[in-house]
């Protein structure tokens, strides 16, 4: 990521810091300190997400519905759970988007590895 000159827009970084502060249960009176300490992490996360999103769009790497369904079937088989039951559970917990994002990231990293060259030194 350091080689990429992607600038993380301040509003996106601030939103990320706010989201993390809420997730970690940081009291409002500590948000300023948390923001100062956590801003570099949030900025790196925003930059990473922007790069991933660009790669997904420009190389058509978004996980398909069929790939999501296949992953649900694999997870259900491993757990010994009916596919419909696992799907309903994921929908209820609002985790389908996370599953799709995870599959998409796997496709991006597979793509990046396929584009990489390794040289012996």
XYZ file of N, CA and C in Angstrom:
363
model
N 0.807 -1.187 0.000
C 0.000 0.000 0.000
C 0.855 1.258 0.000
N 2.019 1.186 0.590
C 2.863 2.374 0.646
C 3.246 2.857 -0.745
N 3.377 1.935 -1.701
C 3.774 2.317 -3.049
C 2.645 3.021 -3.792
N 1.422 2.827 -3.342
C 0.281 3.472 -3.975
C 0.065 4.841 -3.360
N -0.183 5.799 -4.205
C -0.361 7.172 -3.720
C -1.831 7.502 -3.537
N -2.545 6.609 -2.947
C -3.962 6.808 -2.696
C -4.106 7.663 -1.448
N -4.873 8.726 -1.589
C -5.122 9.617 -0.461
C -6.437 9.200 0.181
N -6.412 9.033 1.480
C -7.624 8.693 2.216
C -8.365 9.988 2.544
N -9.543 10.194 1.959
C -10.292 11.420 2.248
C -10.603 11.544 3.739
N -10.368 12.723 4.274
C -10.551 12.978 5.700
C -11.927 12.533 6.206
N -13.046 12.827 5.492
C -14.350 12.386 6.008
C -14.460 10.869 6.156
N -13.839 10.122 5.246
C -13.875 8.661 5.364
C -13.047 8.182 6.551
N -11.916 8.829 6.782
C -11.077 8.475 7.938
C -11.827 8.788 9.225
N -12.448 9.955 9.280
C -13.199 10.336 10.482
C -14.358 9.379 10.733
N -15.042 8.977 9.661
C -16.144 8.024 9.812
C -15.619 6.689 10.334
N -14.463 6.259 9.827
C -13.876 4.998 10.289
C -13.504 5.086 11.766
N -12.896 6.200 12.170
C -12.533 6.387 13.581
C -13.787 6.346 14.442
N -14.832 7.032 14.015
C -16.092 7.069 14.758
C -16.677 5.658 14.892
N -16.667 4.910 13.790
C -17.204 3.549 13.806
C -16.413 2.658 14.762
N -15.076 2.768 14.713
C -14.246 1.983 15.629
C -14.464 2.410 17.079
N -14.600 3.707 17.320
C -14.834 4.191 18.687
C -16.122 3.598 19.239
N -17.155 3.566 18.412
C -18.419 2.973 18.855
C -18.264 1.470 19.082
N -17.592 0.796 18.161
C -17.423 -0.654 18.278
C -16.633 -1.031 19.526
N -15.632 -0.221 19.866
C -14.808 -0.489 21.047
C -15.418 0.064 22.331
N -16.548 0.747 22.222
C -17.214 1.289 23.404
C -16.448 2.422 24.058
N -15.777 3.246 23.259
C -15.014 4.375 23.792
C -15.995 5.452 24.250
N -15.891 5.905 25.492
C -16.782 6.974 25.961
C -16.547 8.258 25.156
N -17.623 9.023 24.961
C -17.527 10.234 24.144
C -16.458 11.197 24.635
N -16.248 11.273 25.935
C -15.251 12.213 26.454
C -13.815 11.781 26.120
N -13.637 10.560 25.605
C -12.307 10.072 25.214
C -12.120 10.011 23.702
N -13.141 10.420 22.930
C -13.079 10.306 21.477
C -11.936 11.107 20.873
N -11.659 12.270 21.398
C -10.576 13.098 20.835
C -9.235 12.373 20.970
N -8.968 11.822 22.162
C -7.722 11.075 22.369
C -7.684 9.830 21.478
N -8.804 9.117 21.445
C -8.889 7.911 20.620
C -8.648 8.258 19.157
N -9.243 9.347 18.710
C -9.097 9.773 17.317
C -7.641 10.059 16.975
N -6.944 10.755 17.853
C -5.527 11.054 17.608
C -4.699 9.774 17.527
N -4.972 8.845 18.426
C -4.199 7.603 18.473
C -4.558 6.646 17.335
N -5.834 6.618 16.977
C -6.313 5.613 16.041
C -6.349 6.099 14.595
N -6.204 7.393 14.361
C -6.309 7.945 13.002
C -5.376 7.261 12.001
N -4.110 6.983 12.345
C -3.246 6.307 11.364
C -3.765 4.917 10.966
N -4.334 4.194 11.915
C -4.894 2.873 11.616
C -6.110 3.022 10.705
N -6.976 3.980 11.041
C -8.172 4.214 10.229
C -7.794 4.673 8.826
N -6.782 5.525 8.727
C -6.340 6.004 7.417
C -5.820 4.849 6.561
N -5.038 3.964 7.158
C -4.534 2.801 6.421
C -5.690 1.907 5.971
N -6.683 1.745 6.828
C -7.847 0.922 6.482
C -8.621 1.539 5.321
N -8.818 2.848 5.352
C -9.536 3.532 4.274
C -8.762 3.397 2.963
N -7.449 3.600 3.021
C -6.629 3.463 1.813
C -6.732 2.040 1.257
N -6.641 1.058 2.132
C -6.747 -0.347 1.720
C -8.090 -0.590 1.051
N -9.163 -0.110 1.668
C -10.497 -0.312 1.108
C -10.652 0.364 -0.253
N -10.103 1.568 -0.391
C -10.188 2.267 -1.679
C -9.442 1.503 -2.776
N -8.271 0.980 -2.429
C -7.491 0.202 -3.399
C -8.233 -1.077 -3.770
N -8.755 -1.778 -2.761
C -9.508 -3.002 -3.031
C -10.725 -2.714 -3.902
N -11.461 -1.646 -3.563
C -12.652 -1.301 -4.347
C -12.290 -0.998 -5.798
N -11.174 -0.308 -6.013
C -10.740 0.003 -7.377
C -10.427 -1.286 -8.135
N -9.691 -2.176 -7.492
C -9.346 -3.444 -8.136
C -10.595 -4.262 -8.465
N -11.537 -4.300 -7.534
C -12.779 -5.047 -7.748
C -13.507 -4.517 -8.977
N -13.641 -3.202 -9.052
C -14.386 -2.600 -10.163
C -13.651 -2.726 -11.495
N -12.365 -2.498 -11.503
C -11.612 -2.489 -12.761
C -11.241 -3.877 -13.281
N -11.336 -4.882 -12.433
C -10.977 -6.236 -12.861
C -12.131 -7.222 -12.661
N -13.319 -6.672 -12.428
C -14.536 -7.484 -12.295
C -14.326 -8.649 -11.322
N -13.973 -8.317 -10.099
C -13.628 -9.336 -9.106
C -14.682 -9.521 -8.013
N -15.826 -8.854 -8.152
C -16.862 -8.980 -7.121
C -17.374 -10.421 -7.076
N -17.575 -10.935 -5.872
C -18.111 -12.283 -5.700
C -19.514 -12.341 -6.306
N -19.778 -13.399 -7.030
C -21.088 -13.570 -7.654
C -22.059 -14.199 -6.661
N -23.347 -14.118 -6.985
C -24.354 -14.770 -6.148
C -24.084 -16.272 -6.069
N -23.662 -16.854 -7.180
C -23.373 -18.294 -7.199
C -22.214 -18.634 -6.257
N -21.194 -17.778 -6.227
C -20.050 -18.014 -5.328
C -20.468 -17.877 -3.867
N -21.340 -16.919 -3.589
C -21.841 -16.748 -2.219
C -22.643 -17.986 -1.816
N -23.515 -18.444 -2.712
C -24.317 -19.634 -2.413
C -23.434 -20.865 -2.222
N -22.385 -20.984 -3.029
C -21.463 -22.111 -2.888
C -20.771 -22.066 -1.525
N -20.336 -20.884 -1.100
C -19.674 -20.757 0.207
C -20.641 -21.090 1.336
N -21.887 -20.645 1.219
C -22.885 -20.970 2.240
C -23.062 -22.485 2.312
N -23.124 -23.138 1.156
C -23.268 -24.599 1.128
C -22.066 -25.283 1.777
N -20.862 -24.776 1.505
C -19.649 -25.344 2.109
C -19.670 -25.183 3.626
N -20.028 -23.990 4.082
C -20.087 -23.738 5.525
C -21.146 -24.614 6.186
N -22.295 -24.748 5.544
C -23.371 -25.574 6.091
C -22.924 -27.031 6.195
N -22.234 -27.516 5.172
C -21.754 -28.904 5.190
C -20.768 -29.122 6.331
N -19.857 -28.170 6.524
C -18.874 -28.294 7.612
C -19.543 -28.305 8.982
N -20.617 -27.532 9.102
C -21.309 -27.429 10.395
C -22.377 -28.497 10.578
N -22.678 -29.210 9.514
C -23.753 -30.195 9.593
C -25.110 -29.536 9.741
N -25.264 -28.378 9.116
C -26.487 -27.585 9.198
C -27.131 -27.525 7.821
N -28.456 -27.556 7.744
C -29.096 -27.377 6.438
C -28.747 -26.006 5.841
N -28.548 -25.972 4.528
C -28.165 -24.737 3.839
C -29.181 -23.631 4.108
N -30.462 -23.949 3.999
C -31.507 -22.934 4.195
C -31.449 -22.346 5.604
N -31.147 -23.196 6.577
C -31.062 -22.728 7.965
C -29.876 -21.778 8.149
N -28.730 -22.141 7.591
C -27.556 -21.275 7.709
C -27.789 -19.961 6.976
N -28.386 -20.036 5.777
C -28.659 -18.817 5.013
C -29.586 -17.896 5.807
N -30.633 -18.454 6.391
C -31.572 -17.656 7.187
C -30.865 -17.026 8.376
N -29.982 -17.789 9.005
C -29.222 -17.269 10.146
C -28.317 -16.116 9.722
N -27.641 -16.271 8.592
C -26.771 -15.207 8.081
C -27.576 -13.965 7.714
N -28.738 -14.171 7.101
C -29.596 -13.035 6.749
C -30.069 -12.311 8.002
N -30.519 -13.076 8.992
C -31.029 -12.480 10.231
C -29.944 -11.670 10.933
N -28.722 -12.186 10.931
C -27.601 -11.499 11.587
C -26.974 -10.431 10.686
N -27.547 -10.256 9.492
C -27.027 -9.276 8.521
C -25.545 -9.538 8.205
N -25.218 -10.822 7.994
C -23.836 -11.225 7.730
C -23.582 -11.624 6.279
N -24.619 -11.638 5.445
C -24.415 -12.014 4.044
C -23.479 -11.045 3.339
N -23.609 -9.762 3.642
C -22.725 -8.771 3.018
C -21.269 -9.026 3.431
N -21.061 -9.388 4.698
C -19.704 -9.702 5.160
C -19.146 -10.915 4.414
N -19.990 -11.908 4.211
C -19.573 -13.106 3.489
C -19.197 -12.754 2.051
N -20.031 -11.939 1.410
C -19.748 -11.512 0.030
C -18.457 -10.707 -0.028
N -18.263 -9.815 0.943
C -17.046 -8.994 0.970
C -15.811 -9.878 1.165
N -15.907 -10.858 2.048
C -14.785 -11.765 2.273
C -14.412 -12.548 1.019
N -15.424 -13.038 0.310
C -15.166 -13.752 -0.943
C -14.547 -12.823 -1.981
N -15.048 -11.605 -2.045
C -14.503 -10.630 -2.989
C -13.040 -10.354 -2.671
N -12.717 -10.177 -1.391
C -11.324 -9.939 -1.001
C -10.444 -11.130 -1.365
N -10.950 -12.337 -1.177
C -10.184 -13.522 -1.578
C -9.871 -13.480 -3.070
N -10.864 -13.087 -3.874
C -10.654 -13.001 -5.322
C -9.617 -11.931 -5.663
N -9.659 -10.800 -4.950
C -8.679 -9.733 -5.192
C -7.277 -10.238 -4.881
N -7.091 -10.882 -3.735
C -5.760 -11.337 -3.352
C -5.263 -12.455 -4.269
N -6.161 -13.314 -4.719
C -5.782 -14.334 -5.699
C -5.333 -13.667 -6.994
N -6.066 -12.642 -7.419
C -5.698 -11.887 -8.619
C -4.327 -11.244 -8.443
N -4.113 -10.593 -7.300
C -2.831 -9.922 -7.067
C -1.674 -10.918 -7.078
N -1.880 -12.069 -6.456
C -0.829 -13.094 -6.462
C -0.546 -13.581 -7.877
N -1.579 -13.688 -8.685
C -1.374 -14.148 -10.066
C -0.610 -13.118 -10.897
N -0.639 -11.858 -10.467
C 0.047 -10.790 -11.189
C 1.459 -10.544 -10.664
N 1.786 -11.172 -9.542
C 3.083 -10.945 -8.902
C 4.152 -11.831 -9.518
N 5.359 -11.319 -9.494
C 6.498 -12.131 -9.903
C 7.442 -12.231 -8.718
N 7.954 -13.412 -8.511
C 8.883 -13.646 -7.416
C 10.247 -13.917 -8.027
N 11.228 -13.193 -7.544
C 12.584 -13.366 -8.058
C 13.477 -13.911 -6.955
N 14.297 -14.892 -7.304
C 15.275 -15.431 -6.368
C 16.429 -14.444 -6.252
N 16.912 -14.247 -5.042
C 18.072 -13.355 -4.861
C 19.274 -14.138 -4.424
